[in-house]
JSON list of C-alpha atoms in Angstrom, two decimals:
[
{"chain": "A", "resi": 1, "resn": "UNK", "atom": "CA", "xyz": [105.42, -21.47, -102.91]},
{"chain": "A", "resi": 2, "resn": "UNK", "atom": "CA", "xyz": [104.72, -18.51, -100.63]},
{"chain": "A", "resi": 3, "resn": "UNK", "atom": "CA", "xyz": [106.52, -18.38, -97.28]},
{"chain": "A", "resi": 4, "resn": "UNK", "atom": "CA", "xyz": [104.44, -19.46, -94.31]},
{"chain": "A", "resi": 5, "resn": "UNK", "atom": "CA", "xyz": [104.03, -17.02, -91.44]},
{"chain": "A", "resi": 6, "resn": "UNK", "atom": "CA", "xyz": [102.82, -18.48, -88.16]},
{"chain": "A", "resi": 7, "resn": "UNK", "atom": "CA", "xyz": [102.27, -16.64, -84.89]},
{"chain": "A", "resi": 8, "resn": "UNK", "atom": "CA", "xyz": [104.05, -18.11, -81.90]},
{"chain": "A", "resi": 9, "resn": "UNK", "atom": "CA", "xyz": [101.51, -19.91, -79.69]},
{"chain": "A", "resi": 10, "resn": "UNK", "atom": "CA", "xyz": [102.82, -18.22, -76.53]},
{"chain": "A", "resi": 11, "resn": "UNK", "atom": "CA", "xyz": [102.66, -14.78, -78.12]},
{"chain": "A", "resi": 12, "resn": "UNK", "atom": "CA", "xyz": [99.55, -15.15, -80.26]},
{"chain": "A", "resi": 13, "resn": "UNK", "atom": "CA", "xyz": [97.74, -12.46, -78.26]},
{"chain": "A", "resi": 14, "resn": "UNK", "atom": "CA", "xyz": [100.76, -10.24, -77.56]},
{"chain": "A", "resi": 15, "resn": "UNK", "atom": "CA", "xyz": [100.53, -7.11, -79.64]},
{"chain": "A", "resi": 16, "resn": "UNK", "atom": "CA", "xyz": [103.90, -5.33, -79.81]},
{"chain": "A", "resi": 17, "resn": "UNK", "atom": "CA", "xyz": [102.41, -1.95, -80.61]},
{"chain": "A", "resi": 18, "resn": "UNK", "atom": "CA", "xyz": [100.02, -0.02, -82.75]},
{"chain": "A", "resi": 19, "resn": "UNK", "atom": "CA", "xyz": [99.49, 3.24, -84.50]},
{"chain": "A", "resi": 20, "resn": "UNK", "atom": "CA", "xyz": [97.29, 5.06, -86.95]},
{"chain": "A", "resi": 21, "resn": "UNK", "atom": "CA", "xyz": [98.06, 2.58, -89.74]},
{"chain": "A", "resi": 22, "resn": "UNK", "atom": "CA", "xyz": [97.70, -0.73, -87.91]},
{"chain": "A", "resi": 23, "resn": "UNK", "atom": "CA", "xyz": [99.06, -3.10, -85.29]},
{"chain": "A", "resi": 24, "resn": "UNK", "atom": "CA", "xyz": [102.47, -4.73, -84.89]},
{"chain": "A", "resi": 25, "resn": "UNK", "atom": "CA", "xyz": [102.60, -8.44, -83.97]},
{"chain": "A", "resi": 26, "resn": "UNK", "atom": "CA", "xyz": [105.38, -10.99, -83.39]},
{"chain": "A", "resi": 27, "resn": "UNK", "atom": "CA", "xyz": [105.46, -14.03, -85.67]},
{"chain": "A", "resi": 28, "resn": "UNK", "atom": "CA", "xyz": [107.73, -16.76, -86.99]},
{"chain": "A", "resi": 29, "resn": "UNK", "atom": "CA", "xyz": [108.73, -16.69, -90.66]},
{"chain": "A", "resi": 30, "resn": "UNK", "atom": "CA", "xyz": [109.29, -20.13, -92.17]},
{"chain": "A", "resi": 31, "resn": "UNK", "atom": "CA", "xyz": [111.53, -19.53, -95.19]},
{"chain": "A", "resi": 32, "resn": "UNK", "atom": "CA", "xyz": [115.24, -19.57, -95.85]},
{"chain": "A", "resi": 33, "resn": "UNK", "atom": "CA", "xyz": [116.64, -16.12, -96.53]},
{"chain": "A", "resi": 34, "resn": "UNK", "atom": "CA", "xyz": [120.21, -14.84, -96.77]},
{"chain": "A", "resi": 35, "resn": "UNK", "atom": "CA", "xyz": [120.49, -13.76, -93.14]},
{"chain": "A", "resi": 36, "resn": "UNK", "atom": "CA", "xyz": [118.71, -16.75, -91.55]},
{"chain": "A", "resi": 37, "resn": "UNK", "atom": "CA", "xyz": [119.08, -20.51, -91.93]},
{"chain": "A", "resi": 38, "resn": "UNK", "atom": "CA", "xyz": [115.56, -21.44, -90.91]},
{"chain": "A", "resi": 39, "resn": "UNK", "atom": "CA", "xyz": [112.50, -20.18, -89.09]},
{"chain": "A", "resi": 40, "resn": "UNK", "atom": "CA", "xyz": [113.17, -16.81, -87.50]},
{"chain": "A", "resi": 41, "resn": "UNK", "atom": "CA", "xyz": [111.39, -14.11, -85.54]},
{"chain": "A", "resi": 42, "resn": "UNK", "atom": "CA", "xyz": [109.77, -11.35, -87.52]},
{"chain": "A", "resi": 43, "resn": "UNK", "atom": "CA", "xyz": [107.53, -8.39, -86.81]},
{"chain": "A", "resi": 44, "resn": "UNK", "atom": "CA", "xyz": [104.33, -8.18, -88.83]},
{"chain": "A", "resi": 45, "resn": "UNK", "atom": "CA", "xyz": [102.66, -4.79, -89.29]},
{"chain": "A", "resi": 46, "resn": "UNK", "atom": "CA", "xyz": [99.01, -5.58, -90.01]},
{"chain": "A", "resi": 47, "resn": "UNK", "atom": "CA", "xyz": [97.41, -2.55, -91.61]},
{"chain": "A", "resi": 48, "resn": "UNK", "atom": "CA", "xyz": [93.83, -1.69, -90.78]},
{"chain": "A", "resi": 49, "resn": "UNK", "atom": "CA", "xyz": [91.31, -3.30, -93.16]},
{"chain": "A", "resi": 50, "resn": "UNK", "atom": "CA", "xyz": [91.14, -1.58, -96.55]},
{"chain": "A", "resi": 51, "resn": "UNK", "atom": "CA", "xyz": [88.61, -1.51, -99.35]},
{"chain": "A", "resi": 52, "resn": "UNK", "atom": "CA", "xyz": [89.52, -3.87, -102.20]},
{"chain": "A", "resi": 53, "resn": "UNK", "atom": "CA", "xyz": [90.56, -1.02, -104.55]},
{"chain": "A", "resi": 54, "resn": "UNK", "atom": "CA", "xyz": [92.65, 0.62, -101.82]},
{"chain": "A", "resi": 55, "resn": "UNK", "atom": "CA", "xyz": [94.30, -2.73, -101.02]},
{"chain": "A", "resi": 56, "resn": "UNK", "atom": "CA", "xyz": [95.32, -3.15, -104.66]},
{"chain": "A", "resi": 57, "resn": "UNK", "atom": "CA", "xyz": [96.76, 0.37, -104.71]},
{"chain": "A", "resi": 58, "resn": "UNK", "atom": "CA", "xyz": [98.77, -0.25, -101.52]},
{"chain": "A", "resi": 59, "resn": "UNK", "atom": "CA", "xyz": [100.12, -3.57, -102.83]},
{"chain": "A", "resi": 60, "resn": "UNK", "atom": "CA", "xyz": [101.07, -1.94, -106.16]},
{"chain": "A", "resi": 61, "resn": "UNK", "atom": "CA", "xyz": [102.87, 0.86, -104.31]},
{"chain": "A", "resi": 62, "resn": "UNK", "atom": "CA", "xyz": [104.89, -1.71, -102.36]},
{"chain": "A", "resi": 63, "resn": "UNK", "atom": "CA", "xyz": [105.69, -3.62, -105.56]},
{"chain": "A", "resi": 64, "resn": "UNK", "atom": "CA", "xyz": [106.94, -0.42, -107.19]},
{"chain": "A", "resi": 65, "resn": "UNK", "atom": "CA", "xyz": [109.16, 0.62, -104.28]},
{"chain": "A", "resi": 66, "resn": "UNK", "atom": "CA", "xyz": [110.24, -2.74, -102.83]},
{"chain": "A", "resi": 67, "resn": "UNK", "atom": "CA", "xyz": [113.21, -3.14, -105.20]},
{"chain": "A", "resi": 68, "resn": "UNK", "atom": "CA", "xyz": [114.48, 0.34, -104.32]},
{"chain": "A", "resi": 69, "resn": "UNK", "atom": "CA", "xyz": [115.29, -0.85, -100.78]},
{"chain": "A", "resi": 70, "resn": "UNK", "atom": "CA", "xyz": [117.62, -3.63, -101.95]},
{"chain": "A", "resi": 71, "resn": "UNK", "atom": "CA", "xyz": [121.25, -2.99, -101.08]},
{"chain": "A", "resi": 72, "resn": "UNK", "atom": "CA", "xyz": [120.64, -0.14, -98.65]},
{"chain": "A", "resi": 73, "resn": "UNK", "atom": "CA", "xyz": [122.69, -0.63, -95.48]},
{"chain": "A", "resi": 74, "resn": "UNK", "atom": "CA", "xyz": [121.18, 1.99, -93.20]},
{"chain": "A", "resi": 75, "resn": "UNK", "atom": "CA", "xyz": [117.52, 0.98, -93.43]},
{"chain": "A", "resi": 76, "resn": "UNK", "atom": "CA", "xyz": [115.42, -1.98, -92.29]},
{"chain": "A", "resi": 77, "resn": "UNK", "atom": "CA", "xyz": [114.72, -4.50, -95.01]},
{"chain": "A", "resi": 78, "resn": "UNK", "atom": "CA", "xyz": [111.22, -5.68, -95.69]},
{"chain": "A", "resi": 79, "resn": "UNK", "atom": "CA", "xyz": [111.07, -9.44, -96.09]},
{"chain": "A", "resi": 80, "resn": "UNK", "atom": "CA", "xyz": [107.71, -9.49, -97.83]},
{"chain": "A", "resi": 81, "resn": "UNK", "atom": "CA", "xyz": [104.32, -7.87, -98.13]},
{"chain": "A", "resi": 82, "resn": "UNK", "atom": "CA", "xyz": [101.28, -10.12, -98.19]},
{"chain": "A", "resi": 83, "resn": "UNK", "atom": "CA", "xyz": [97.60, -10.28, -97.34]},
{"chain": "A", "resi": 84, "resn": "UNK", "atom": "CA", "xyz": [96.52, -12.26, -94.28]},
{"chain": "A", "resi": 85, "resn": "UNK", "atom": "CA", "xyz": [92.91, -12.37, -93.09]},
{"chain": "A", "resi": 86, "resn": "UNK", "atom": "CA", "xyz": [92.02, -9.60, -95.53]},
{"chain": "A", "resi": 87, "resn": "UNK", "atom": "CA", "xyz": [94.66, -7.20, -94.17]},
{"chain": "A", "resi": 88, "resn": "UNK", "atom": "CA", "xyz": [97.86, -6.03, -95.83]},
{"chain": "A", "resi": 89, "resn": "UNK", "atom": "CA", "xyz": [100.81, -7.30, -93.76]},
{"chain": "A", "resi": 90, "resn": "UNK", "atom": "CA", "xyz": [104.34, -5.94, -93.90]},
{"chain": "A", "resi": 91, "resn": "UNK", "atom": "CA", "xyz": [106.89, -8.49, -92.67]},
{"chain": "A", "resi": 92, "resn": "UNK", "atom": "CA", "xyz": [110.34, -7.44, -91.49]},
{"chain": "A", "resi": 93, "resn": "UNK", "atom": "CA", "xyz": [113.06, -8.66, -89.18]},
{"chain": "A", "resi": 94, "resn": "UNK", "atom": "CA", "xyz": [112.26, -8.42, -85.48]},
{"chain": "A", "resi": 95, "resn": "UNK", "atom": "CA", "xyz": [114.22, -5.64, -83.76]},
{"chain": "A", "resi": 96, "resn": "UNK", "atom": "CA", "xyz": [114.52, -5.37, -79.98]},
{"chain": "A", "resi": 97, "resn": "UNK", "atom": "CA", "xyz": [113.69, -1.69, -79.70]},
{"chain": "A", "resi": 98, "resn": "UNK", "atom": "CA", "xyz": [113.80, 1.82, -81.06]},
{"chain": "A", "resi": 99, "resn": "UNK", "atom": "CA", "xyz": [115.55, 5.07, -80.22]},
{"chain": "A", "resi": 100, "resn": "UNK", "atom": "CA", "xyz": [112.35, 6.13, -78.47]},
{"chain": "A", "resi": 101, "resn": "UNK", "atom": "CA", "xyz": [112.35, 2.98, -76.34]},
{"chain": "A", "resi": 102, "resn": "UNK", "atom": "CA", "xyz": [115.95, 3.63, -75.34]},
{"chain": "A", "resi": 103, "resn": "UNK", "atom": "CA", "xyz": [115.25, 7.27, -74.48]},
{"chain": "A", "resi": 104, "resn": "UNK", "atom": "CA", "xyz": [112.32, 6.32, -72.21]},
{"chain": "A", "resi": 105, "resn": "UNK", "atom": "CA", "xyz": [114.69, 4.33, -70.00]},
{"chain": "A", "resi": 106, "resn": "UNK", "atom": "CA", "xyz": [117.33, 7.07, -69.70]},
{"chain": "A", "resi": 107, "resn": "UNK", "atom": "CA", "xyz": [117.45, 9.62, -66.91]},
{"chain": "A", "resi": 108, "resn": "UNK", "atom": "CA", "xyz": [115.60, 12.70, -68.13]},
{"chain": "A", "resi": 109, "resn": "UNK", "atom": "CA", "xyz": [114.70, 10.91, -71.37]},
{"chain": "A", "resi": 110, "resn": "UNK", "atom": "CA", "xyz": [117.78, 12.30, -73.11]},
{"chain": "A", "resi": 111, "resn": "UNK", "atom": "CA", "xyz": [120.64, 10.61, -74.94]},
{"chain": "A", "resi": 112, "resn": "UNK", "atom": "CA", "xyz": [124.24, 11.41, -74.07]},
{"chain": "A", "resi": 113, "resn": "UNK", "atom": "CA", "xyz": [126.15, 13.58, -76.57]},
{"chain": "A", "resi": 114, "resn": "UNK", "atom": "CA", "xyz": [128.25, 10.58, -77.79]},
{"chain": "A", "resi": 115, "resn": "UNK", "atom": "CA", "xyz": [125.04, 8.58, -78.38]},
{"chain": "A", "resi": 116, "resn": "UNK", "atom": "CA", "xyz": [123.43, 11.53, -80.20]},
{"chain": "A", "resi": 117, "resn": "UNK", "atom": "CA", "xyz": [126.46, 11.66, -82.49]},
{"chain": "A", "resi": 118, "resn": "UNK", "atom": "CA", "xyz": [126.52, 7.89, -83.06]},
{"chain": "A", "resi": 119, "resn": "UNK", "atom": "CA", "xyz": [122.77, 7.51, -83.65]},
{"chain": "A", "resi": 120, "resn": "UNK", "atom": "CA", "xyz": [122.46, 10.80, -85.54]},
{"chain": "A", "resi": 121, "resn": "UNK", "atom": "CA", "xyz": [125.17, 9.73, -87.99]},
{"chain": "A", "resi": 122, "resn": "UNK", "atom": "CA", "xyz": [123.42, 6.40, -88.60]},
{"chain": "A", "resi": 123, "resn": "UNK", "atom": "CA", "xyz": [120.05, 8.12, -89.05]},
{"chain": "A", "resi": 124, "resn": "UNK", "atom": "CA", "xyz": [121.43, 10.68, -91.46]},
{"chain": "A", "resi": 125, "resn": "UNK", "atom": "CA", "xyz": [123.09, 7.93, -93.51]},
{"chain": "A", "resi": 126, "resn": "UNK", "atom": "CA", "xyz": [119.84, 5.94, -93.69]},
{"chain": "A", "resi": 127, "resn": "UNK", "atom": "CA", "xyz": [117.79, 8.97, -94.73]},
{"chain": "A", "resi": 128, "resn": "UNK", "atom": "CA", "xyz": [120.44, 9.90, -97.31]},
{"chain": "A", "resi": 129, "resn": "UNK", "atom": "CA", "xyz": [120.34, 6.38, -98.78]},
{"chain": "A", "resi": 130, "resn": "UNK", "atom": "CA", "xyz": [116.55, 6.51, -99.06]},
{"chain": "A", "resi": 131, "resn": "UNK", "atom": "CA", "xyz": [116.56, 9.99, -100.62]},
{"chain": "A", "resi": 132, "resn": "UNK", "atom": "CA", "xyz": [119.21, 8.90, -103.14]},
{"chain": "A", "resi": 133, "resn": "UNK", "atom": "CA", "xyz": [116.73, 6.24, -104.34]},
{"chain": "A", "resi": 134, "resn": "UNK", "atom": "CA", "xyz": [113.91, 8.79, -104.62]},
{"chain": "A", "resi": 135, "resn": "UNK", "atom": "CA", "xyz": [112.12, 7.64, -101.46]},
{"chain": "A", "resi": 136, "resn": "UNK", "atom": "CA", "xyz": [110.67, 10.45, -99.35]},
{"chain": "A", "resi": 137, "resn": "UNK", "atom": "CA", "xyz": [110.99, 9.82, -95.61]},
{"chain": "A", "resi": 138, "resn": "UNK", "atom": "CA", "xyz": [108.03, 10.93, -93.48]},
{"chain": "A", "resi": 139, "resn": "UNK", "atom": "CA", "xyz": [107.16, 10.61, -89.80]},
{"chain": "A", "resi": 140, "resn": "UNK", "atom": "CA", "xyz": [110.69, 10.98, -88.45]},
{"chain": "A", "resi": 141, "resn": "UNK", "atom": "CA", "xyz": [110.11, 10.29, -84.75]},
{"chain": "A", "resi": 142, "resn": "UNK", "atom": "CA", "xyz": [112.36, 8.36, -82.32]},
{"chain": "A", "resi": 143, "resn": "UNK", "atom": "CA", "xyz": [109.98, 5.38, -82.08]},
{"chain": "A", "resi": 144, "resn": "UNK", "atom": "CA", "xyz": [110.21, 4.84, -85.86]},
{"chain": "A", "resi": 145, "resn": "UNK", "atom": "CA", "xyz": [113.98, 4.36, -85.80]},
{"chain": "A", "resi": 146, "resn": "UNK", "atom": "CA", "xyz": [114.82, 0.79, -84.87]},
{"chain": "A", "resi": 147, "resn": "UNK", "atom": "CA", "xyz": [118.00, -0.33, -83.11]},
{"chain": "A", "resi": 148, "resn": "UNK", "atom": "CA", "xyz": [119.96, -3.27, -84.44]},
{"chain": "A", "resi": 149, "resn": "UNK", "atom": "CA", "xyz": [122.81, -5.07, -82.72]},
{"chain": "A", "resi": 150, "resn": "UNK", "atom": "CA", "xyz": [125.35, -2.60, -84.13]},
{"chain": "A", "resi": 151, "resn": "UNK", "atom": "CA", "xyz": [123.52, 0.50, -82.80]},
{"chain": "A", "resi": 152, "resn": "UNK", "atom": "CA", "xyz": [122.80, -0.80, -79.29]}
]
């Protein structure tokens, strides 16, 4: 049985963000997974509508690379990829912010040298892990690097 993903009623119209590939929405994921004992918050990236052939190609690409992410410590883990309302949806844990978000709130928009060292080390480790699995990392911008509890 496929996991059920339901938008929170209070946030049903609250888009978290968007970009050239689609929109990011909050949702609740109703399935037990290792890290959670019940329903938990997730972020759902809903890609822009695709032609049927393109959708199959995207889903096949995710199937081929999904297993490569298993066991990597320095990258965000995808919980599932599915199709909702005719759009490919990428479901992952909900993170509270990104490096870019943090920089926006700092004086001058710059990180302190100790933070640059801490975050830079984590970023380099994550990119190294991905490259070691043959995954090319593109679009390396501060807003694409998410902060977890350990990096805040």
